Amino acid sequence: MKNPRIKVNFNRQAQGATRFFMRHSLVPILLCIFWNCSGSQRFEQWKNEKPDVSSVYILRPARVAQSLFSFRIELYRYEGSFKSDKRILVGNLSLDSGEYKLLDLEPGFYQLKCRDVEKIFFAKQSTRQFLSLELFNTGVFTLPELVIQELDAEKALRLLLEGNRMYSVTETSDSGK
């Protein structure tokens, strides 16, 4: 026997939650589409060497242990030899996990500084150099240590192409010139 006073509405569009999701389902779809169309550039091939500058690749390989930290890096150029303490800030940059930055530097001595770690290197004319920033755990209950390493071309290419390839940082650095 059917009670005439009880009416069950099976029209889901009239219910609040379903109406909300039907109206706002377009927003997540558009976000997913535009998120995948971002302007980041993945590594494809080496840039051509320029005869009067040195191409320096600063790499931050994608590692699970390093993915939470963003590294702020300062690059200094020494006037003359690195034994003199006269240095000029060339630029600041920030690298996240899986990113790299290509710098075209004039020949000379440079210092790469990240946190309390420093690396002095000589940028040779018309050459490619590769520097890698990595965290290493020395023990179970110790904090990881940051290490800046010079790499050969084969190992650097392997890091640039591993997984989904590394992204180029295209932001302009804060120049101290």
mmCIF file with all atom_site columns, C-alpha atoms in Angstrom:
data_model
loop_
_atom_site.group_PDB
_atom_site.id
_atom_site.type_symbol
_atom_site.label_atom_id
_atom_site.label_alt_id
_atom_site.label_comp_id
_atom_site.label_asym_id
_atom_site.label_entity_id
_atom_site.label_seq_id
_atom_site.pdbx_PDB_ins_code
_atom_site.Cartn_x
_atom_site.Cartn_y
_atom_site.Cartn_z
_atom_site.occupancy
_atom_site.B_iso_or_equiv
_atom_site.pdbx_formal_charge
_atom_site.auth_seq_id
_atom_site.auth_comp_id
_atom_site.auth_asym_id
_atom_site.auth_atom_id
_atom_site.pdbx_PDB_model_num
ATOM 1   C CA . MET A 1 1   ? 0.000  0.000  0.000   1.00 0.00 ? 1   MET A CA 1
ATOM 2   C CA . LYS A 1 2   ? 1.366  3.366  -1.017  1.00 0.00 ? 2   LYS A CA 1
ATOM 3   C CA . ASN A 1 3   ? 1.283  6.356  1.302   1.00 0.00 ? 3   ASN A CA 1
ATOM 4   C CA . PRO A 1 4   ? 0.430  9.509  -0.675  1.00 0.00 ? 4   PRO A CA 1
ATOM 5   C CA . ARG A 1 5   ? 2.178  11.815 1.818   1.00 0.00 ? 5   ARG A CA 1
ATOM 6   C CA . ILE A 1 6   ? 5.617  10.195 1.337   1.00 0.00 ? 6   ILE A CA 1
ATOM 7   C CA . LYS A 1 7   ? 7.315  11.408 -1.807  1.00 0.00 ? 7   LYS A CA 1
ATOM 8   C CA . VAL A 1 8   ? 10.807 10.241 -2.635  1.00 0.00 ? 8   VAL A CA 1
ATOM 9   C CA . ASN A 1 9   ? 12.726 12.427 -5.017  1.00 0.00 ? 9   ASN A CA 1
ATOM 10  C CA . PHE A 1 10  ? 15.157 10.366 -7.078  1.00 0.00 ? 10  PHE A CA 1
ATOM 11  C CA . ASN A 1 11  ? 16.113 13.345 -9.161  1.00 0.00 ? 11  ASN A CA 1
ATOM 12  C CA . ARG A 1 12  ? 19.783 13.650 -8.154  1.00 0.00 ? 12  ARG A CA 1
ATOM 13  C CA . GLN A 1 13  ? 20.168 17.028 -9.816  1.00 0.00 ? 13  GLN A CA 1
ATOM 14  C CA . ALA A 1 14  ? 17.865 18.571 -7.233  1.00 0.00 ? 14  ALA A CA 1
ATOM 15  C CA . GLN A 1 15  ? 20.086 17.405 -4.372  1.00 0.00 ? 15  GLN A CA 1
ATOM 16  C CA . GLY A 1 16  ? 22.736 19.812 -3.073  1.00 0.00 ? 16  GLY A CA 1
ATOM 17  C CA . ALA A 1 17  ? 25.995 17.852 -3.381  1.00 0.00 ? 17  ALA A CA 1
ATOM 18  C CA . THR A 1 18  ? 25.270 16.524 -6.842  1.00 0.00 ? 18  THR A CA 1
ATOM 19  C CA . ARG A 1 19  ? 24.241 19.972 -8.044  1.00 0.00 ? 19  ARG A CA 1
ATOM 20  C CA . PHE A 1 20  ? 27.504 21.425 -6.670  1.00 0.00 ? 20  PHE A CA 1
ATOM 21  C CA . PHE A 1 21  ? 29.707 18.817 -8.388  1.00 0.00 ? 21  PHE A CA 1
ATOM 22  C CA . MET A 1 22  ? 27.870 19.126 -11.695 1.00 0.00 ? 22  MET A CA 1
ATOM 23  C CA . ARG A 1 23  ? 28.366 22.881 -11.712 1.00 0.00 ? 23  ARG A CA 1
ATOM 24  C CA . HIS A 1 24  ? 32.020 22.757 -10.639 1.00 0.00 ? 24  HIS A CA 1
ATOM 25  C CA . SER A 1 25  ? 33.257 19.697 -12.525 1.00 0.00 ? 25  SER A CA 1
ATOM 26  C CA . LEU A 1 26  ? 34.584 21.869 -15.326 1.00 0.00 ? 26  LEU A CA 1
ATOM 27  C CA . VAL A 1 27  ? 37.099 23.630 -13.051 1.00 0.00 ? 27  VAL A CA 1
ATOM 28  C CA . PRO A 1 28  ? 39.274 20.538 -12.231 1.00 0.00 ? 28  PRO A CA 1
ATOM 29  C CA . ILE A 1 29  ? 39.206 19.467 -15.874 1.00 0.00 ? 29  ILE A CA 1
ATOM 30  C CA . LEU A 1 30  ? 40.442 22.883 -17.034 1.00 0.00 ? 30  LEU A CA 1
ATOM 31  C CA . LEU A 1 31  ? 43.098 22.958 -14.296 1.00 0.00 ? 31  LEU A CA 1
ATOM 32  C CA . CYS A 1 32  ? 44.440 19.576 -15.411 1.00 0.00 ? 32  CYS A CA 1
ATOM 33  C CA . ILE A 1 33  ? 44.577 20.686 -19.040 1.00 0.00 ? 33  ILE A CA 1
ATOM 34  C CA . PHE A 1 34  ? 46.373 23.988 -18.327 1.00 0.00 ? 34  PHE A CA 1
ATOM 35  C CA . TRP A 1 35  ? 48.707 22.437 -15.738 1.00 0.00 ? 35  TRP A CA 1
ATOM 36  C CA . ASN A 1 36  ? 50.038 20.043 -18.376 1.00 0.00 ? 36  ASN A CA 1
ATOM 37  C CA . CYS A 1 37  ? 50.484 22.918 -20.824 1.00 0.00 ? 37  CYS A CA 1
ATOM 38  C CA . SER A 1 38  ? 52.947 24.821 -18.619 1.00 0.00 ? 38  SER A CA 1
ATOM 39  C CA . GLY A 1 39  ? 55.958 26.513 -20.169 1.00 0.00 ? 39  GLY A CA 1
ATOM 40  C CA . SER A 1 40  ? 58.747 24.436 -18.642 1.00 0.00 ? 40  SER A CA 1
ATOM 41  C CA . GLN A 1 41  ? 61.341 23.074 -21.017 1.00 0.00 ? 41  GLN A CA 1
ATOM 42  C CA . ARG A 1 42  ? 62.835 19.602 -20.698 1.00 0.00 ? 42  ARG A CA 1
ATOM 43  C CA . PHE A 1 43  ? 66.356 18.723 -21.735 1.00 0.00 ? 43  PHE A CA 1
ATOM 44  C CA . GLU A 1 44  ? 66.551 17.689 -25.399 1.00 0.00 ? 44  GLU A CA 1
ATOM 45  C CA . GLN A 1 45  ? 70.134 18.187 -26.586 1.00 0.00 ? 45  GLN A CA 1
ATOM 46  C CA . TRP A 1 46  ? 73.357 20.020 -25.819 1.00 0.00 ? 46  TRP A CA 1
ATOM 47  C CA . LYS A 1 47  ? 73.495 23.682 -26.737 1.00 0.00 ? 47  LYS A CA 1
ATOM 48  C CA . ASN A 1 48  ? 76.147 24.574 -29.292 1.00 0.00 ? 48  ASN A CA 1
ATOM 49  C CA . GLU A 1 49  ? 79.432 25.635 -27.750 1.00 0.00 ? 49  GLU A CA 1
ATOM 50  C CA . LYS A 1 50  ? 80.204 29.305 -28.139 1.00 0.00 ? 50  LYS A CA 1
ATOM 51  C CA . PRO A 1 51  ? 83.853 30.134 -28.887 1.00 0.00 ? 51  PRO A CA 1
ATOM 52  C CA . ASP A 1 52  ? 84.288 32.928 -26.338 1.00 0.00 ? 52  ASP A CA 1
ATOM 53  C CA . VAL A 1 53  ? 82.356 31.594 -23.298 1.00 0.00 ? 53  VAL A CA 1
ATOM 54  C CA . SER A 1 54  ? 82.164 28.489 -21.137 1.00 0.00 ? 54  SER A CA 1
ATOM 55  C CA . SER A 1 55  ? 78.890 26.553 -20.886 1.00 0.00 ? 55  SER A CA 1
ATOM 56  C CA . VAL A 1 56  ? 78.330 25.461 -17.283 1.00 0.00 ? 56  VAL A CA 1
ATOM 57  C CA . TYR A 1 57  ? 75.442 23.121 -16.481 1.00 0.00 ? 57  TYR A CA 1
ATOM 58  C CA . ILE A 1 58  ? 74.346 23.148 -12.826 1.00 0.00 ? 58  ILE A CA 1
ATOM 59  C CA . LEU A 1 59  ? 72.344 19.971 -12.197 1.00 0.00 ? 59  LEU A CA 1
ATOM 60  C CA . ARG A 1 60  ? 70.051 18.962 -9.369  1.00 0.00 ? 60  ARG A CA 1
ATOM 61  C CA . PRO A 1 61  ? 69.181 15.301 -10.033 1.00 0.00 ? 61  PRO A CA 1
ATOM 62  C CA . ALA A 1 62  ? 65.741 13.966 -9.107  1.00 0.00 ? 62  ALA A CA 1
ATOM 63  C CA . ARG A 1 63  ? 66.181 11.932 -5.951  1.00 0.00 ? 63  ARG A CA 1
ATOM 64  C CA . VAL A 1 64  ? 63.431 10.956 -3.517  1.00 0.00 ? 64  VAL A CA 1
ATOM 65  C CA . ALA A 1 65  ? 65.450 12.038 -0.488  1.00 0.00 ? 65  ALA A CA 1
ATOM 66  C CA . GLN A 1 66  ? 66.057 15.480 -2.016  1.00 0.00 ? 66  GLN A CA 1
ATOM 67  C CA . SER A 1 67  ? 62.594 16.249 -3.311  1.00 0.00 ? 67  SER A CA 1
ATOM 68  C CA . LEU A 1 68  ? 61.470 18.331 -0.313  1.00 0.00 ? 68  LEU A CA 1
ATOM 69  C CA . PHE A 1 69  ? 64.320 20.825 -0.396  1.00 0.00 ? 69  PHE A CA 1
ATOM 70  C CA . SER A 1 70  ? 64.790 23.762 -2.735  1.00 0.00 ? 70  SER A CA 1
ATOM 71  C CA . PHE A 1 71  ? 68.386 24.947 -3.014  1.00 0.00 ? 71  PHE A CA 1
ATOM 72  C CA . ARG A 1 72  ? 69.228 28.652 -3.217  1.00 0.00 ? 72  ARG A CA 1
ATOM 73  C CA . ILE A 1 73  ? 72.518 29.001 -5.086  1.00 0.00 ? 73  ILE A CA 1
ATOM 74  C CA . GLU A 1 74  ? 74.838 32.007 -5.315  1.00 0.00 ? 74  GLU A CA 1
ATOM 75  C CA . LEU A 1 75  ? 77.411 32.338 -8.095  1.00 0.00 ? 75  LEU A CA 1
ATOM 76  C CA . TYR A 1 76  ? 80.439 34.596 -7.623  1.00 0.00 ? 76  TYR A CA 1
ATOM 77  C CA . ARG A 1 77  ? 83.185 35.564 -10.076 1.00 0.00 ? 77  ARG A CA 1
ATOM 78  C CA . TYR A 1 78  ? 86.700 36.185 -8.810  1.00 0.00 ? 78  TYR A CA 1
ATOM 79  C CA . GLU A 1 79  ? 88.672 39.124 -10.131 1.00 0.00 ? 79  GLU A CA 1
ATOM 80  C CA . GLY A 1 80  ? 91.930 37.540 -11.247 1.00 0.00 ? 80  GLY A CA 1
ATOM 81  C CA . SER A 1 81  ? 92.906 34.499 -9.199  1.00 0.00 ? 81  SER A CA 1
ATOM 82  C CA . PHE A 1 82  ? 90.722 32.813 -6.601  1.00 0.00 ? 82  PHE A CA 1
ATOM 83  C CA . LYS A 1 83  ? 93.460 33.451 -4.025  1.00 0.00 ? 83  LYS A CA 1
ATOM 84  C CA . SER A 1 84  ? 92.415 37.082 -3.967  1.00 0.00 ? 84  SER A CA 1
ATOM 85  C CA . ASP A 1 85  ? 89.263 37.592 -1.941  1.00 0.00 ? 85  ASP A CA 1
ATOM 86  C CA . LYS A 1 86  ? 87.843 40.024 -4.475  1.00 0.00 ? 86  LYS A CA 1
ATOM 87  C CA . ARG A 1 87  ? 84.691 38.453 -5.845  1.00 0.00 ? 87  ARG A CA 1
ATOM 88  C CA . ILE A 1 88  ? 81.577 39.794 -7.519  1.00 0.00 ? 88  ILE A CA 1
ATOM 89  C CA . LEU A 1 89  ? 78.095 38.312 -7.228  1.00 0.00 ? 89  LEU A CA 1
ATOM 90  C CA . VAL A 1 90  ? 77.118 37.161 -10.720 1.00 0.00 ? 90  VAL A CA 1
ATOM 91  C CA . GLY A 1 91  ? 73.677 35.827 -9.874  1.00 0.00 ? 91  GLY A CA 1
ATOM 92  C CA . ASN A 1 92  ? 71.323 33.913 -7.609  1.00 0.00 ? 92  ASN A CA 1
ATOM 93  C CA . LEU A 1 93  ? 69.202 30.995 -8.679  1.00 0.00 ? 93  LEU A CA 1
ATOM 94  C CA . SER A 1 94  ? 66.993 28.405 -7.066  1.00 0.00 ? 94  SER A CA 1
ATOM 95  C CA . LEU A 1 95  ? 66.903 24.738 -8.096  1.00 0.00 ? 95  LEU A CA 1
ATOM 96  C CA . ASP A 1 96  ? 64.244 22.198 -7.194  1.00 0.00 ? 96  ASP A CA 1
ATOM 97  C CA . SER A 1 97  ? 64.598 18.460 -7.593  1.00 0.00 ? 97  SER A CA 1
ATOM 98  C CA . GLY A 1 98  ? 64.929 17.428 -11.253 1.00 0.00 ? 98  GLY A CA 1
ATOM 99  C CA . GLU A 1 99  ? 65.978 20.844 -12.569 1.00 0.00 ? 99  GLU A CA 1
ATOM 100 C CA . TYR A 1 100 ? 69.103 22.211 -14.225 1.00 0.00 ? 100 TYR A CA 1
ATOM 101 C CA . LYS A 1 101 ? 70.421 25.605 -15.242 1.00 0.00 ? 101 LYS A CA 1
ATOM 102 C CA . LEU A 1 102 ? 72.698 26.383 -18.188 1.00 0.00 ? 102 LEU A CA 1
ATOM 103 C CA . LEU A 1 103 ? 74.993 29.352 -17.655 1.00 0.00 ? 103 LEU A CA 1
ATOM 104 C CA . ASP A 1 104 ? 77.232 30.950 -20.291 1.00 0.00 ? 104 ASP A CA 1
ATOM 105 C CA . LEU A 1 105 ? 80.180 32.322 -18.323 1.00 0.00 ? 105 LEU A CA 1
ATOM 106 C CA . GLU A 1 106 ? 83.250 34.294 -19.324 1.00 0.00 ? 106 GLU A CA 1
ATOM 107 C CA . PRO A 1 107 ? 86.526 32.441 -18.707 1.00 0.00 ? 107 PRO A CA 1
ATOM 108 C CA . GLY A 1 108 ? 87.829 32.785 -15.158 1.00 0.00 ? 108 GLY A CA 1
ATOM 109 C CA . PHE A 1 109 ? 87.506 31.525 -11.596 1.00 0.00 ? 109 PHE A CA 1
ATOM 110 C CA . TYR A 1 110 ? 84.018 31.174 -10.097 1.00 0.00 ? 110 TYR A CA 1
ATOM 111 C CA . GLN A 1 111 ? 82.606 30.130 -6.769  1.00 0.00 ? 111 GLN A CA 1
ATOM 112 C CA . LEU A 1 112 ? 79.322 28.246 -6.466  1.00 0.00 ? 112 LEU A CA 1
ATOM 113 C CA . LYS A 1 113 ? 77.871 28.595 -2.972  1.00 0.00 ? 113 LYS A CA 1
ATOM 114 C CA . CYS A 1 114 ? 74.881 26.712 -1.607  1.00 0.00 ? 114 CYS A CA 1
ATOM 115 C CA . ARG A 1 115 ? 74.158 26.897 2.124   1.00 0.00 ? 115 ARG A CA 1
ATOM 116 C CA . ASP A 1 116 ? 77.517 26.315 3.821   1.00 0.00 ? 116 ASP A CA 1
ATOM 117 C CA . VAL A 1 117 ? 79.115 24.416 0.910   1.00 0.00 ? 117 VAL A CA 1
ATOM 118 C CA . GLU A 1 118 ? 81.372 26.162 -1.604  1.00 0.00 ? 118 GLU A CA 1
ATOM 119 C CA . LYS A 1 119 ? 82.904 24.947 -4.850  1.00 0.00 ? 119 LYS A CA 1
ATOM 120 C CA . ILE A 1 120 ? 85.564 26.915 -6.720  1.00 0.00 ? 120 ILE A CA 1
ATOM 121 C CA . PHE A 1 121 ? 85.977 26.060 -10.396 1.00 0.00 ? 121 PHE A CA 1
ATOM 122 C CA . PHE A 1 122 ? 87.697 27.478 -13.443 1.00 0.00 ? 122 PHE A CA 1
ATOM 123 C CA . ALA A 1 123 ? 85.457 28.177 -16.448 1.00 0.00 ? 123 ALA A CA 1
ATOM 124 C CA . LYS A 1 124 ? 87.549 27.380 -19.516 1.00 0.00 ? 124 LYS A CA 1
ATOM 125 C CA . GLN A 1 125 ? 86.897 29.074 -22.822 1.00 0.00 ? 125 GLN A CA 1
ATOM 126 C CA . SER A 1 126 ? 84.682 27.135 -25.298 1.00 0.00 ? 126 SER A CA 1
ATOM 127 C CA . THR A 1 127 ? 84.127 24.105 -23.044 1.00 0.00 ? 127 THR A CA 1
ATOM 128 C CA . ARG A 1 128 ? 81.212 22.424 -21.264 1.00 0.00 ? 128 ARG A CA 1
ATOM 129 C CA . GLN A 1 129 ? 81.367 21.835 -17.532 1.00 0.00 ? 129 GLN A CA 1
ATOM 130 C CA . PHE A 1 130 ? 78.908 20.013 -15.295 1.00 0.00 ? 130 PHE A CA 1
ATOM 131 C CA . LEU A 1 131 ? 78.307 20.590 -11.591 1.00 0.00 ? 131 LEU A CA 1
ATOM 132 C CA . SER A 1 132 ? 75.870 18.481 -9.584  1.00 0.00 ? 132 SER A CA 1
ATOM 133 C CA . LEU A 1 133 ? 74.254 19.325 -6.228  1.00 0.00 ? 133 LEU A CA 1
ATOM 134 C CA . GLU A 1 134 ? 73.353 16.242 -4.209  1.00 0.00 ? 134 GLU A CA 1
ATOM 135 C CA . LEU A 1 135 ? 72.446 15.319 -0.650  1.00 0.00 ? 135 LEU A CA 1
ATOM 136 C CA . PHE A 1 136 ? 74.116 12.321 0.957   1.00 0.00 ? 136 PHE A CA 1
ATOM 137 C CA . ASN A 1 137 ? 73.064 10.603 4.165   1.00 0.00 ? 137 ASN A CA 1
ATOM 138 C CA . THR A 1 138 ? 76.074 9.538  6.185   1.00 0.00 ? 138 THR A CA 1
ATOM 139 C CA . GLY A 1 139 ? 74.107 7.647  8.834   1.00 0.00 ? 139 GLY A CA 1
ATOM 140 C CA . VAL A 1 140 ? 70.656 6.713  10.042  1.00 0.00 ? 140 VAL A CA 1
ATOM 141 C CA . PHE A 1 141 ? 70.255 9.512  12.594  1.00 0.00 ? 141 PHE A CA 1
ATOM 142 C CA . THR A 1 142 ? 72.307 12.220 10.902  1.00 0.00 ? 142 THR A CA 1
ATOM 143 C CA . LEU A 1 143 ? 71.253 15.118 8.748   1.00 0.00 ? 143 LEU A CA 1
ATOM 144 C CA . PRO A 1 144 ? 72.096 14.805 5.052   1.00 0.00 ? 144 PRO A CA 1
ATOM 145 C CA . GLU A 1 145 ? 75.183 16.603 3.793   1.00 0.00 ? 145 GLU A CA 1
ATOM 146 C CA . LEU A 1 146 ? 75.196 18.708 0.642   1.00 0.00 ? 146 LEU A CA 1
ATOM 147 C CA . VAL A 1 147 ? 77.931 17.937 -1.882  1.00 0.00 ? 147 VAL A CA 1
ATOM 148 C CA . ILE A 1 148 ? 78.797 19.813 -5.084  1.00 0.00 ? 148 ILE A CA 1
ATOM 149 C CA . GLN A 1 149 ? 80.530 17.510 -7.581  1.00 0.00 ? 149 GLN A CA 1
ATOM 150 C CA . GLU A 1 150 ? 82.091 18.002 -10.990 1.00 0.00 ? 150 GLU A CA 1
ATOM 151 C CA . LEU A 1 151 ? 80.809 15.402 -13.457 1.00 0.00 ? 151 LEU A CA 1
ATOM 152 C CA . ASP A 1 152 ? 82.045 14.094 -16.774 1.00 0.00 ? 152 ASP A CA 1
ATOM 153 C CA . ALA A 1 153 ? 79.841 14.512 -19.868 1.00 0.00 ? 153 ALA A CA 1
ATOM 154 C CA . GLU A 1 154 ? 78.605 10.908 -19.897 1.00 0.00 ? 154 GLU A CA 1
ATOM 155 C CA . LYS A 1 155 ? 77.374 10.907 -16.304 1.00 0.00 ? 155 LYS A CA 1
ATOM 156 C CA . ALA A 1 156 ? 75.820 14.369 -16.701 1.00 0.00 ? 156 ALA A CA 1
ATOM 157 C CA . LEU A 1 157 ? 73.964 13.274 -19.827 1.00 0.00 ? 157 LEU A CA 1
ATOM 158 C CA . ARG A 1 158 ? 72.697 10.200 -17.983 1.00 0.00 ? 158 ARG A CA 1
ATOM 159 C CA . LEU A 1 159 ? 71.345 12.434 -15.186 1.00 0.00 ? 159 LEU A CA 1
ATOM 160 C CA . LEU A 1 160 ? 69.777 14.875 -17.660 1.00 0.00 ? 160 LEU A CA 1
ATOM 161 C CA . LEU A 1 161 ? 67.959 12.104 -19.527 1.00 0.00 ? 161 LEU A CA 1
ATOM 162 C CA . GLU A 1 162 ? 66.965 9.777  -16.671 1.00 0.00 ? 162 GLU A CA 1
ATOM 163 C CA . GLY A 1 163 ? 63.284 9.288  -15.878 1.00 0.00 ? 163 GLY A CA 1
ATOM 164 C CA . ASN A 1 164 ? 61.201 12.075 -17.356 1.00 0.00 ? 164 ASN A CA 1
ATOM 165 C CA . ARG A 1 165 ? 64.252 14.248 -18.152 1.00 0.00 ? 165 ARG A CA 1
ATOM 166 C CA . MET A 1 166 ? 65.322 17.255 -16.175 1.00 0.00 ? 166 MET A CA 1
ATOM 167 C CA . TYR A 1 167 ? 63.650 20.643 -16.526 1.00 0.00 ? 167 TYR A CA 1
ATOM 168 C CA . SER A 1 168 ? 65.535 23.772 -17.488 1.00 0.00 ? 168 SER A CA 1
ATOM 169 C CA . VAL A 1 169 ? 65.225 26.734 -15.147 1.00 0.00 ? 169 VAL A CA 1
ATOM 170 C CA . THR A 1 170 ? 64.412 29.629 -17.447 1.00 0.00 ? 170 THR A CA 1
ATOM 171 C CA . GLU A 1 171 ? 63.947 32.344 -14.831 1.00 0.00 ? 171 GLU A CA 1
ATOM 172 C CA . THR A 1 172 ? 66.315 35.257 -14.959 1.00 0.00 ? 172 THR A CA 1
ATOM 173 C CA . SER A 1 173 ? 68.777 35.276 -12.109 1.00 0.00 ? 173 SER A CA 1
ATOM 174 C CA . ASP A 1 174 ? 69.104 38.245 -9.787  1.00 0.00 ? 174 ASP A CA 1
ATOM 175 C CA . SER A 1 175 ? 72.216 39.812 -11.180 1.00 0.00 ? 175 SER A CA 1
ATOM 176 C CA . GLY A 1 176 ? 74.661 41.625 -9.005  1.00 0.00 ? 176 GLY A CA 1
ATOM 177 C CA . LYS A 1 177 ? 76.488 43.342 -11.879 1.00 0.00 ? 177 LYS A CA 1
#
